[in-house]
Amino acid sequence: MGIDAAALLLDVTLAATVVALGWRCVITADRFETVAVFIGISLVMAIAWTRLEAPDLALAEAALGAGLNGALLLAAWAETRGIEDGPAERRIAGPALLAATTMAVAGAGLAPLVGAEAGLAAEIAARLDQTGVSYPVTAVLVDFRALDTLLELCVLLAALAATWQLGAARPLLRGKLYGPVFVAYVRIALPLLVVLAAALLWRGATSPGGAFQAGATLAAAGVLLLLVNPAGRVPALSWAYRICASLGVLAFLGLGTGVTAVTGRFLDWPLSHAGALVLVAETAATVAIATTLALLVVGGRPVAQRGRVGKRH
Amino acid sequence: MTSAGFVIYATAGVALIGAGAFGLARARDALRRIVAINVAALGVLTTMVALAARGGGEADPVTHAMVLTGLVVSASATALALALVRRMAHLRGEEDADGHDG
């Protein structure tokens, strides 16, 4: 009883904090506060998700929402400082009406689900032995809904291709934002993150983890590396980037087409080799996700940094 | 997670979706709009994570897989949007510089 009450208090506090931060984030007149509060929401959200039995999702959210997007938002804020689009934001009635309508529709849609039977956990558990893995989320991602994962890797690749069309990468940060403590921290954290990503990938077959979580962790390591780099410099565009970024799509397409010779269906892994095939596909996806996300943070085509960049203009 | 937990976090998710919609309709500034959309996206994802856990037993793996996919896709879409914002700021800066020179 005491524990239940404490858990309830914790849940209510976490939920209320997230909501208060969310509204603060969109209401404040200070653009920096908007960005800073958003990073805070992502972190509190990660804690909330661990309460909802989703520790691996929480890890991905902390790496992507707070880490990756946080770095990008801060860079975009720094670059657009002093620029305000249009007149001051005084509108209240229209946005409030939209918010109320959206919440009413979402609430009405969710209300019937209170107390309803939960999703597909039982069905997935019953068919787990038809896949090469024993962790249900990984089974869904690389087996039952492998096509979704392939298309999602395509989306990542498209986002990177579009970003590269916007011209050469410019340094993420102007000047040095960090001291010796940060550099020492990165020296310790970087190898740990790489080991953590490898562990997440390997354990994803049997327990929380997998390509997405490992990719997000590895991408966050890449961002750290970018931040200790004085001018945010990266080696010039080479085939290595292109190969790593498209490795996931290539592996899913190649292996997926290859197994049609055995099973007759695209992306339907033959049971005898499912474990190995899934591991190869997942490793390729991890490399692709990490490379693509880290390159998205670079924010343009990496060019050789000799003197000034921006030859095109 | 009991149904009380589901109600608490789903309500928070819906409130975040509302905050995102409010911010999106109110903001004129591109950076704020991107943040507002992301607040709404977090609301949707939180609602889904709460939905996945509502059974009390093992969480629904299909919903978790969708949330993971959603996280990565929204992170990449946000990165592209922010690259556009940075590019716009850069071009505007060049325009201003040209104006001063001429």
Tab-separated table of C-alpha atoms in Angstrom:
chain	number	residue	atom	x	y	z
A	1	MET	CA	0.000	0.000	0.000
A	2	GLY	CA	2.771	2.392	0.988
A	3	ILE	CA	4.810	1.439	-2.060
A	4	ASP	CA	1.791	1.790	-4.353
A	5	ALA	CA	1.082	5.265	-3.022
A	6	ALA	CA	4.726	6.289	-3.458
A	7	ALA	CA	4.762	4.920	-7.038
A	8	LEU	CA	1.539	6.785	-7.815
A	9	LEU	CA	3.020	9.997	-6.403
A	10	LEU	CA	6.139	9.502	-8.531
A	11	ASP	CA	4.066	8.883	-11.688
A	12	VAL	CA	1.865	11.926	-11.088
A	13	THR	CA	4.908	14.121	-10.373
A	14	LEU	CA	6.737	12.954	-13.512
A	15	ALA	CA	3.658	13.402	-15.706
A	16	ALA	CA	2.892	16.844	-14.262
A	17	THR	CA	6.522	17.931	-14.722
A	18	VAL	CA	6.533	16.869	-18.365
A	19	VAL	CA	3.256	18.684	-19.059
A	20	ALA	CA	4.350	21.858	-17.249
A	21	LEU	CA	7.646	21.873	-19.157
A	22	GLY	CA	5.814	21.215	-22.432
A	23	TRP	CA	3.571	24.229	-22.028
A	24	ARG	CA	6.416	26.386	-20.747
A	25	CYS	CA	8.407	25.405	-23.827
A	26	VAL	CA	5.801	26.741	-26.281
A	27	ILE	CA	4.682	29.760	-24.231
A	28	THR	CA	7.975	31.390	-23.284
A	29	ALA	CA	9.062	34.444	-25.249
A	30	ASP	CA	12.728	33.497	-25.001
A	31	ARG	CA	13.940	31.331	-27.905
A	32	PHE	CA	16.846	29.967	-25.880
A	33	GLU	CA	14.478	28.929	-23.117
A	34	THR	CA	12.335	27.103	-25.683
A	35	VAL	CA	15.351	25.032	-26.734
A	36	ALA	CA	16.675	24.465	-23.210
A	37	VAL	CA	13.269	23.431	-21.846
A	38	PHE	CA	12.767	21.044	-24.778
A	39	ILE	CA	16.010	19.256	-23.911
A	40	GLY	CA	14.748	19.063	-20.312
A	41	ILE	CA	11.448	17.521	-21.469
A	42	SER	CA	13.325	14.815	-23.370
A	43	LEU	CA	15.291	13.869	-20.259
A	44	VAL	CA	12.289	13.806	-17.900
A	45	MET	CA	10.409	11.865	-20.573
A	46	ALA	CA	13.168	9.253	-20.603
A	47	ILE	CA	12.681	8.774	-16.835
A	48	ALA	CA	8.910	8.553	-17.320
A	49	TRP	CA	9.329	5.846	-19.973
A	50	THR	CA	11.401	3.694	-17.641
A	51	ARG	CA	8.342	3.783	-15.365
A	52	LEU	CA	6.305	2.445	-18.308
A	53	GLU	CA	8.448	-0.714	-18.695
A	54	ALA	CA	10.353	0.752	-21.648
A	55	PRO	CA	13.969	1.234	-20.503
A	56	ASP	CA	15.403	0.750	-24.004
A	57	LEU	CA	13.002	3.295	-25.505
A	58	ALA	CA	14.022	5.675	-22.714
A	59	LEU	CA	17.672	5.230	-23.661
A	60	ALA	CA	16.939	5.948	-27.330
A	61	GLU	CA	14.868	9.000	-26.381
A	62	ALA	CA	17.630	10.394	-24.161
A	63	ALA	CA	20.234	9.862	-26.910
A	64	LEU	CA	18.102	11.193	-29.772
A	65	GLY	CA	15.765	13.757	-28.195
A	66	ALA	CA	18.079	15.335	-25.647
A	67	GLY	CA	21.474	14.502	-27.159
A	68	LEU	CA	21.199	14.670	-30.920
A	69	ASN	CA	18.282	17.047	-31.372
A	70	GLY	CA	19.504	19.076	-28.410
A	71	ALA	CA	22.876	19.705	-30.048
A	72	LEU	CA	21.199	20.561	-33.355
A	73	LEU	CA	18.657	22.884	-31.734
A	74	LEU	CA	21.398	24.747	-29.869
A	75	ALA	CA	23.411	25.101	-33.097
A	76	ALA	CA	20.354	26.381	-34.986
A	77	TRP	CA	19.547	28.769	-32.126
A	78	ALA	CA	23.106	30.164	-32.129
A	79	GLU	CA	23.023	30.686	-35.878
A	80	THR	CA	19.635	32.419	-35.916
A	81	ARG	CA	20.214	34.591	-32.859
A	82	GLY	CA	18.803	38.046	-33.409
A	83	ILE	CA	16.627	36.875	-36.286
A	84	GLU	CA	12.915	36.894	-35.516
A	85	ASP	CA	10.483	35.773	-38.172
A	86	GLY	CA	7.612	38.205	-38.437
A	87	PRO	CA	5.983	40.291	-35.718
A	88	ALA	CA	5.825	39.388	-32.028
A	89	GLU	CA	3.736	36.369	-31.135
A	90	ARG	CA	0.596	37.700	-29.523
A	91	ARG	CA	-2.034	35.375	-30.959
A	92	ILE	CA	-3.804	33.405	-28.220
A	93	ALA	CA	-7.425	32.637	-29.156
A	94	GLY	CA	-6.789	30.672	-32.380
A	95	PRO	CA	-3.963	28.543	-31.031
A	96	ALA	CA	-5.899	27.896	-27.792
A	97	LEU	CA	-8.912	26.733	-29.804
A	98	LEU	CA	-6.724	24.439	-31.900
A	99	ALA	CA	-5.049	23.013	-28.778
A	100	ALA	CA	-8.411	22.420	-27.059
A	101	THR	CA	-9.856	20.706	-30.153
A	102	THR	CA	-6.777	18.518	-30.616
A	103	MET	CA	-6.809	17.441	-26.979
A	104	ALA	CA	-10.562	16.764	-27.043
A	105	VAL	CA	-10.246	14.558	-30.148
A	106	ALA	CA	-7.208	12.696	-28.778
A	107	GLY	CA	-8.907	12.229	-25.386
A	108	ALA	CA	-12.128	10.987	-26.985
A	109	GLY	CA	-10.133	8.493	-29.036
A	110	LEU	CA	-8.197	7.184	-26.046
A	111	ALA	CA	-11.015	7.068	-23.478
A	112	PRO	CA	-12.513	3.745	-24.732
A	113	LEU	CA	-9.066	2.117	-24.366
A	114	VAL	CA	-9.008	2.506	-20.578
A	115	GLY	CA	-9.445	-0.977	-19.168
A	116	ALA	CA	-9.482	-2.576	-22.645
A	117	GLU	CA	-7.419	-5.667	-23.419
A	118	ALA	CA	-3.820	-4.781	-24.234
A	119	GLY	CA	-2.295	-5.209	-27.679
A	120	LEU	CA	-0.492	-8.022	-29.357
A	121	ALA	CA	1.949	-9.207	-26.656
A	122	ALA	CA	0.372	-12.671	-26.427
A	123	GLU	CA	0.229	-13.198	-30.208
A	124	ILE	CA	3.865	-12.169	-30.615
A	125	ALA	CA	4.960	-14.399	-27.709
A	126	ALA	CA	3.178	-17.367	-29.296
A	127	ARG	CA	5.075	-16.920	-32.574
A	128	LEU	CA	8.503	-15.968	-31.191
A	129	ASP	CA	9.940	-19.404	-32.023
A	130	GLN	CA	9.356	-18.697	-35.723
A	131	THR	CA	11.938	-15.908	-35.560
A	132	GLY	CA	15.649	-16.062	-34.885
A	133	VAL	CA	15.440	-13.988	-31.719
A	134	SER	CA	13.724	-14.208	-28.351
A	135	TYR	CA	13.229	-10.506	-27.515
A	136	PRO	CA	9.780	-9.575	-28.854
A	137	VAL	CA	10.536	-5.947	-29.872
A	138	THR	CA	13.552	-7.048	-31.931
A	139	ALA	CA	11.432	-9.832	-33.435
A	140	VAL	CA	8.831	-7.270	-34.531
A	141	LEU	CA	11.442	-4.884	-35.958
A	142	VAL	CA	13.516	-7.324	-38.001
A	143	ASP	CA	11.077	-10.155	-38.643
A	144	PHE	CA	7.336	-9.521	-38.400
A	145	ARG	CA	7.557	-5.900	-39.560
A	146	ALA	CA	10.925	-5.990	-41.329
A	147	LEU	CA	9.460	-4.038	-44.255
A	148	ASP	CA	8.722	-1.125	-41.885
A	149	THR	CA	12.340	-1.127	-40.778
A	150	LEU	CA	13.568	-1.164	-44.382
A	151	LEU	CA	11.335	1.797	-45.250
A	152	GLU	CA	12.431	3.614	-42.092
A	153	LEU	CA	16.083	3.176	-43.126
A	154	CYS	CA	15.093	4.637	-46.518
A	155	VAL	CA	13.585	7.672	-44.750
A	156	LEU	CA	16.877	8.201	-42.893
A	157	LEU	CA	18.826	7.985	-46.124
A	158	ALA	CA	16.454	10.419	-47.844
A	159	ALA	CA	16.825	12.921	-44.985
A	160	LEU	CA	20.616	12.728	-45.285
A	161	ALA	CA	20.517	13.105	-49.082
A	162	ALA	CA	18.258	16.151	-48.721
A	163	THR	CA	20.564	17.682	-46.101
A	164	TRP	CA	23.566	17.223	-48.395
A	165	GLN	CA	21.734	19.208	-51.098
A	166	LEU	CA	21.755	22.245	-48.810
A	167	GLY	CA	25.452	22.827	-49.416
A	168	ALA	CA	28.663	22.289	-47.547
A	169	ALA	CA	28.656	21.647	-43.799
A	170	ARG	CA	29.440	24.595	-41.594
A	171	PRO	CA	30.953	24.247	-38.111
A	172	LEU	CA	28.351	23.297	-35.513
A	173	LEU	CA	29.853	25.658	-32.975
A	174	ARG	CA	31.719	28.898	-33.297
A	175	GLY	CA	34.575	28.958	-30.870
A	176	LYS	CA	35.209	26.680	-27.956
A	177	LEU	CA	32.393	25.974	-25.542
A	178	TYR	CA	34.171	23.497	-23.352
A	179	GLY	CA	37.133	23.138	-21.035
A	180	PRO	CA	39.551	20.364	-20.105
A	181	VAL	CA	36.944	18.591	-17.984
A	182	PHE	CA	34.717	18.008	-21.021
A	183	VAL	CA	37.609	16.659	-23.069
A	184	ALA	CA	38.595	14.305	-20.249
A	185	TYR	CA	34.960	13.210	-19.947
A	186	VAL	CA	34.717	12.452	-23.661
A	187	ARG	CA	37.913	10.423	-23.471
A	188	ILE	CA	36.290	8.183	-20.881
A	189	ALA	CA	32.742	8.219	-22.252
A	190	LEU	CA	33.496	7.567	-25.913
A	191	PRO	CA	34.896	4.037	-25.605
A	192	LEU	CA	32.211	3.205	-23.040
A	193	LEU	CA	29.489	4.335	-25.464
A	194	VAL	CA	30.943	2.190	-28.238
A	195	VAL	CA	31.030	-0.842	-25.929
A	196	LEU	CA	27.488	-0.055	-24.741
A	197	ALA	CA	26.269	0.124	-28.352
A	198	ALA	CA	27.874	-3.214	-29.176
A	199	ALA	CA	26.356	-4.764	-26.037
A	200	LEU	CA	22.905	-3.353	-26.881
A	201	LEU	CA	23.132	-4.766	-30.397
A	202	TRP	CA	24.246	-8.213	-29.229
A	203	ARG	CA	21.804	-8.474	-26.327
A	204	GLY	CA	18.957	-7.225	-28.504
A	205	ALA	CA	18.339	-10.803	-29.582
A	206	THR	CA	17.302	-11.866	-26.088
A	207	SER	CA	16.640	-8.760	-23.961
A	208	PRO	CA	15.907	-5.001	-24.285
A	209	GLY	CA	18.225	-3.581	-26.927
A	210	GLY	CA	18.732	-3.841	-30.663
A	211	ALA	CA	19.781	-1.960	-33.768
A	212	PHE	CA	17.838	1.231	-33.056
A	213	GLN	CA	19.044	1.659	-29.499
A	214	ALA	CA	22.612	0.751	-30.453
A	215	GLY	CA	22.503	3.113	-33.448
A	216	ALA	CA	21.185	5.976	-31.317
A	217	THR	CA	23.908	5.391	-28.696
A	218	LEU	CA	26.635	5.248	-31.341
A	219	ALA	CA	25.288	8.406	-33.003
A	220	ALA	CA	25.388	10.202	-29.637
A	221	ALA	CA	29.048	9.121	-29.343
A	222	GLY	CA	29.608	10.634	-32.794
A	223	VAL	CA	28.082	13.923	-31.665
A	224	LEU	CA	30.393	13.990	-28.615
A	225	LEU	CA	33.332	13.512	-30.964
A	226	LEU	CA	32.054	16.369	-33.103
A	227	LEU	CA	31.749	18.651	-30.066
A	228	VAL	CA	35.341	18.223	-28.854
A	229	ASN	CA	36.500	19.027	-32.363
A	230	PRO	CA	37.292	22.778	-32.281
A	231	ALA	CA	35.698	23.775	-35.583
A	232	GLY	CA	33.300	20.843	-35.745
A	233	ARG	CA	35.510	19.521	-38.521
A	234	VAL	CA	34.872	16.191	-40.153
A	235	PRO	CA	36.898	14.390	-42.801
A	236	ALA	CA	35.815	15.331	-46.320
A	237	LEU	CA	33.044	13.478	-48.087
A	238	SER	CA	34.185	10.074	-49.150
A	239	TRP	CA	32.708	6.806	-50.264
A	240	ALA	CA	33.071	5.548	-46.696
A	241	TYR	CA	30.221	7.860	-45.591
A	242	ARG	CA	28.010	6.799	-48.468
A	243	ILE	CA	28.645	3.092	-47.929
A	244	CYS	CA	28.126	3.255	-44.143
A	245	ALA	CA	24.983	5.381	-44.451
A	246	SER	CA	23.368	3.070	-47.011
A	247	LEU	CA	24.580	-0.175	-45.439
A	248	GLY	CA	21.243	-0.788	-43.696
A	249	VAL	CA	19.125	-0.382	-46.813
A	250	LEU	CA	21.596	-2.457	-48.855
A	251	ALA	CA	21.666	-5.278	-46.279
A	252	PHE	CA	17.879	-5.430	-45.906
A	253	LEU	CA	17.359	-5.313	-49.674
A	254	GLY	CA	20.174	-7.773	-50.420
A	255	LEU	CA	19.407	-10.326	-47.703
A	256	GLY	CA	15.647	-9.810	-48.108
A	257	THR	CA	15.858	-10.568	-51.823
A	258	GLY	CA	18.327	-13.393	-51.230
A	259	VAL	CA	15.996	-15.293	-48.890
A	260	THR	CA	13.200	-15.279	-51.478
A	261	ALA	CA	15.170	-18.106	-53.149
A	262	VAL	CA	14.642	-20.221	-50.016
A	263	THR	CA	11.348	-19.107	-48.504
A	264	GLY	CA	9.716	-17.555	-51.563
A	265	ARG	CA	8.864	-14.319	-49.746
A	266	PHE	CA	10.712	-11.015	-49.461
A	267	LEU	CA	12.321	-10.482	-46.020
A	268	ASP	CA	10.973	-13.813	-44.746
A	269	TRP	CA	14.053	-15.264	-43.024
A	270	PRO	CA	14.484	-19.072	-43.334
A	271	LEU	CA	14.152	-20.439	-39.797
A	272	SER	CA	17.366	-22.478	-39.922
A	273	HIS	CA	19.541	-19.390	-40.403
A	274	ALA	CA	17.228	-16.716	-38.993
A	275	GLY	CA	19.483	-15.873	-36.027
A	276	ALA	CA	22.568	-15.222	-38.127
A	277	LEU	CA	20.694	-13.342	-40.870
A	278	VAL	CA	18.961	-11.127	-38.324
A	279	LEU	CA	22.291	-10.363	-36.634
A	280	VAL	CA	23.879	-9.335	-39.954
A	281	ALA	CA	20.871	-7.199	-40.903
A	282	GLU	CA	20.817	-5.589	-37.459
A	283	THR	CA	24.545	-4.842	-37.477
A	284	ALA	CA	24.214	-3.190	-40.874
A	285	ALA	CA	21.200	-1.204	-39.644
A	286	THR	CA	23.136	-0.090	-36.527
A	287	VAL	CA	26.034	1.210	-38.631
A	288	ALA	CA	23.630	2.948	-41.023
A	289	ILE	CA	21.519	4.540	-38.276
A	290	ALA	CA	24.581	5.757	-36.344
A	291	THR	CA	26.339	7.128	-39.438
A	292	THR	CA	23.241	8.805	-40.835
A	293	LEU	CA	22.188	10.442	-37.573
A	294	ALA	CA	25.715	11.680	-36.824
A	295	LEU	CA	26.063	13.058	-40.370
A	296	LEU	CA	22.672	14.748	-40.032
A	297	VAL	CA	24.103	16.602	-37.037
A	298	VAL	CA	27.053	17.702	-39.189
A	299	GLY	CA	24.295	19.333	-41.233
A	300	GLY	CA	25.619	19.431	-44.790
A	301	ARG	CA	28.037	17.797	-47.165
A	302	PRO	CA	31.316	17.273	-45.290
A	303	VAL	CA	34.016	19.097	-47.258
A	304	ALA	CA	37.762	19.369	-46.962
A	305	GLN	CA	38.365	22.323	-44.640
A	306	ARG	CA	41.109	24.225	-46.336
A	307	GLY	CA	40.634	27.927	-45.734
A	308	ARG	CA	37.049	29.145	-46.223
A	309	VAL	CA	34.317	26.782	-47.297
A	310	GLY	CA	31.338	27.589	-49.478
A	311	LYS	CA	32.825	27.604	-52.950
A	312	ARG	CA	29.374	27.427	-54.480
A	313	HIS	CA	28.433	30.935	-53.395
B	1	MET	CA	1.715	-0.742	-14.873
B	2	THR	CA	-1.867	-0.509	-13.795
B	3	SER	CA	-4.656	1.314	-15.580
B	4	ALA	CA	-4.059	4.223	-13.176
B	5	GLY	CA	-0.571	4.549	-14.648
B	6	PHE	CA	-1.968	4.360	-18.166
B	7	VAL	CA	-4.474	7.136	-17.416
B	8	ILE	CA	-1.775	9.348	-15.843
B	9	TYR	CA	0.736	9.084	-18.698
B	10	ALA	CA	-1.838	9.055	-21.508
B	11	THR	CA	-3.304	12.270	-20.044
B	12	ALA	CA	0.180	13.792	-19.974
B	13	GLY	CA	0.669	12.713	-23.590
B	14	VAL	CA	-2.596	14.338	-24.663
B	15	ALA	CA	-1.674	17.527	-22.781
B	16	LEU	CA	1.674	17.587	-24.605
B	17	ILE	CA	-0.062	17.118	-27.965
B	18	GLY	CA	-2.203	20.146	-27.037
B	19	ALA	CA	0.885	22.155	-26.075
B	20	GLY	CA	2.506	21.277	-29.384
B	21	ALA	CA	-0.593	22.289	-31.369
B	22	PHE	CA	-0.777	25.561	-29.428
B	23	GLY	CA	2.881	26.343	-30.047
B	24	LEU	CA	2.669	25.410	-33.716
B	25	ALA	CA	-0.304	27.688	-34.351
B	26	ARG	CA	1.120	30.566	-32.321
B	27	ALA	CA	4.750	30.659	-33.399
B	28	ARG	CA	5.928	32.551	-36.458
B	29	ASP	CA	9.533	31.664	-35.873
B	30	ALA	CA	10.745	28.511	-37.672
B	31	LEU	CA	12.835	27.232	-34.755
B	32	ARG	CA	9.905	27.523	-32.360
B	33	ARG	CA	7.623	25.723	-34.806
B	34	ILE	CA	10.076	22.843	-35.066
B	35	VAL	CA	10.277	22.581	-31.262
B	36	ALA	CA	6.459	22.744	-30.998
B	37	ILE	CA	6.046	19.883	-33.489
B	38	ASN	CA	8.556	17.877	-31.488
B	39	VAL	CA	6.635	18.520	-28.253
B	40	ALA	CA	3.492	17.181	-29.951
B	41	ALA	CA	5.475	14.196	-31.275
B	42	LEU	CA	6.711	13.422	-27.746
B	43	GLY	CA	3.079	13.583	-26.611
B	44	VAL	CA	2.073	11.030	-29.241
B	45	LEU	CA	4.993	8.743	-28.376
B	46	THR	CA	4.292	8.956	-24.626
B	47	THR	CA	0.646	8.070	-25.245
B	48	MET	CA	1.819	5.065	-27.270
B	49	VAL	CA	4.289	3.929	-24.597
B	50	ALA	CA	1.481	4.214	-22.026
B	51	LEU	CA	-0.832	2.218	-24.329
B	52	ALA	CA	1.810	-0.500	-24.692
B	53	ALA	CA	2.117	-0.864	-20.917
B	54	ARG	CA	-1.583	-0.758	-20.040
B	55	GLY	CA	-2.003	-4.545	-19.910
B	56	GLY	CA	-0.062	-4.848	-16.671
B	57	GLY	CA	2.010	-7.795	-17.897
B	58	GLU	CA	4.567	-7.653	-20.666
B	59	ALA	CA	4.454	-4.457	-22.728
B	60	ASP	CA	3.097	-4.654	-26.280
B	61	PRO	CA	6.160	-5.199	-28.504
B	62	VAL	CA	4.450	-3.971	-31.685
B	63	THR	CA	3.763	-0.569	-30.123
B	64	HIS	CA	7.326	-0.392	-28.770
B	65	ALA	CA	8.685	-1.144	-32.242
B	66	MET	CA	6.517	1.654	-33.673
B	67	VAL	CA	7.757	4.087	-31.010
B	68	LEU	CA	11.402	3.216	-31.798
B	69	THR	CA	10.793	3.738	-35.516
B	70	GLY	CA	8.956	6.980	-34.749
B	71	LEU	CA	11.815	8.243	-32.574
B	72	VAL	CA	14.414	7.718	-35.295
B	73	VAL	CA	12.231	9.117	-38.079
B	74	SER	CA	11.271	12.221	-36.068
B	75	ALA	CA	14.919	12.791	-35.099
B	76	SER	CA	15.980	12.673	-38.763
B	77	ALA	CA	13.079	14.884	-39.896
B	78	THR	CA	13.966	17.400	-37.169
B	79	ALA	CA	17.613	17.327	-38.258
B	80	LEU	CA	16.607	18.081	-41.861
B	81	ALA	CA	14.274	20.897	-40.752
B	82	LEU	CA	17.018	22.436	-38.603
B	83	ALA	CA	19.501	22.165	-41.487
B	84	LEU	CA	16.996	24.172	-43.551
B	85	VAL	CA	16.704	26.768	-40.764
B	86	ARG	CA	20.499	27.102	-40.560
B	87	ARG	CA	20.732	27.385	-44.344
B	88	MET	CA	18.051	30.104	-44.393
B	89	ALA	CA	19.881	32.044	-41.676
B	90	HIS	CA	23.132	31.717	-43.628
B	91	LEU	CA	21.557	32.954	-46.876
B	92	ARG	CA	19.878	35.840	-45.066
B	93	GLY	CA	23.231	36.789	-43.564
B	94	GLU	CA	24.814	36.831	-47.034
B	95	GLU	CA	21.921	38.923	-48.365
B	96	ASP	CA	22.405	41.466	-45.599
B	97	ALA	CA	26.143	41.588	-46.281
B	98	ASP	CA	25.486	42.155	-50.008
B	99	GLY	CA	23.039	44.929	-49.128
B	100	HIS	CA	25.637	46.738	-47.027
B	101	ASP	CA	28.315	46.384	-49.719
B	102	GLY	CA	26.052	47.743	-52.502
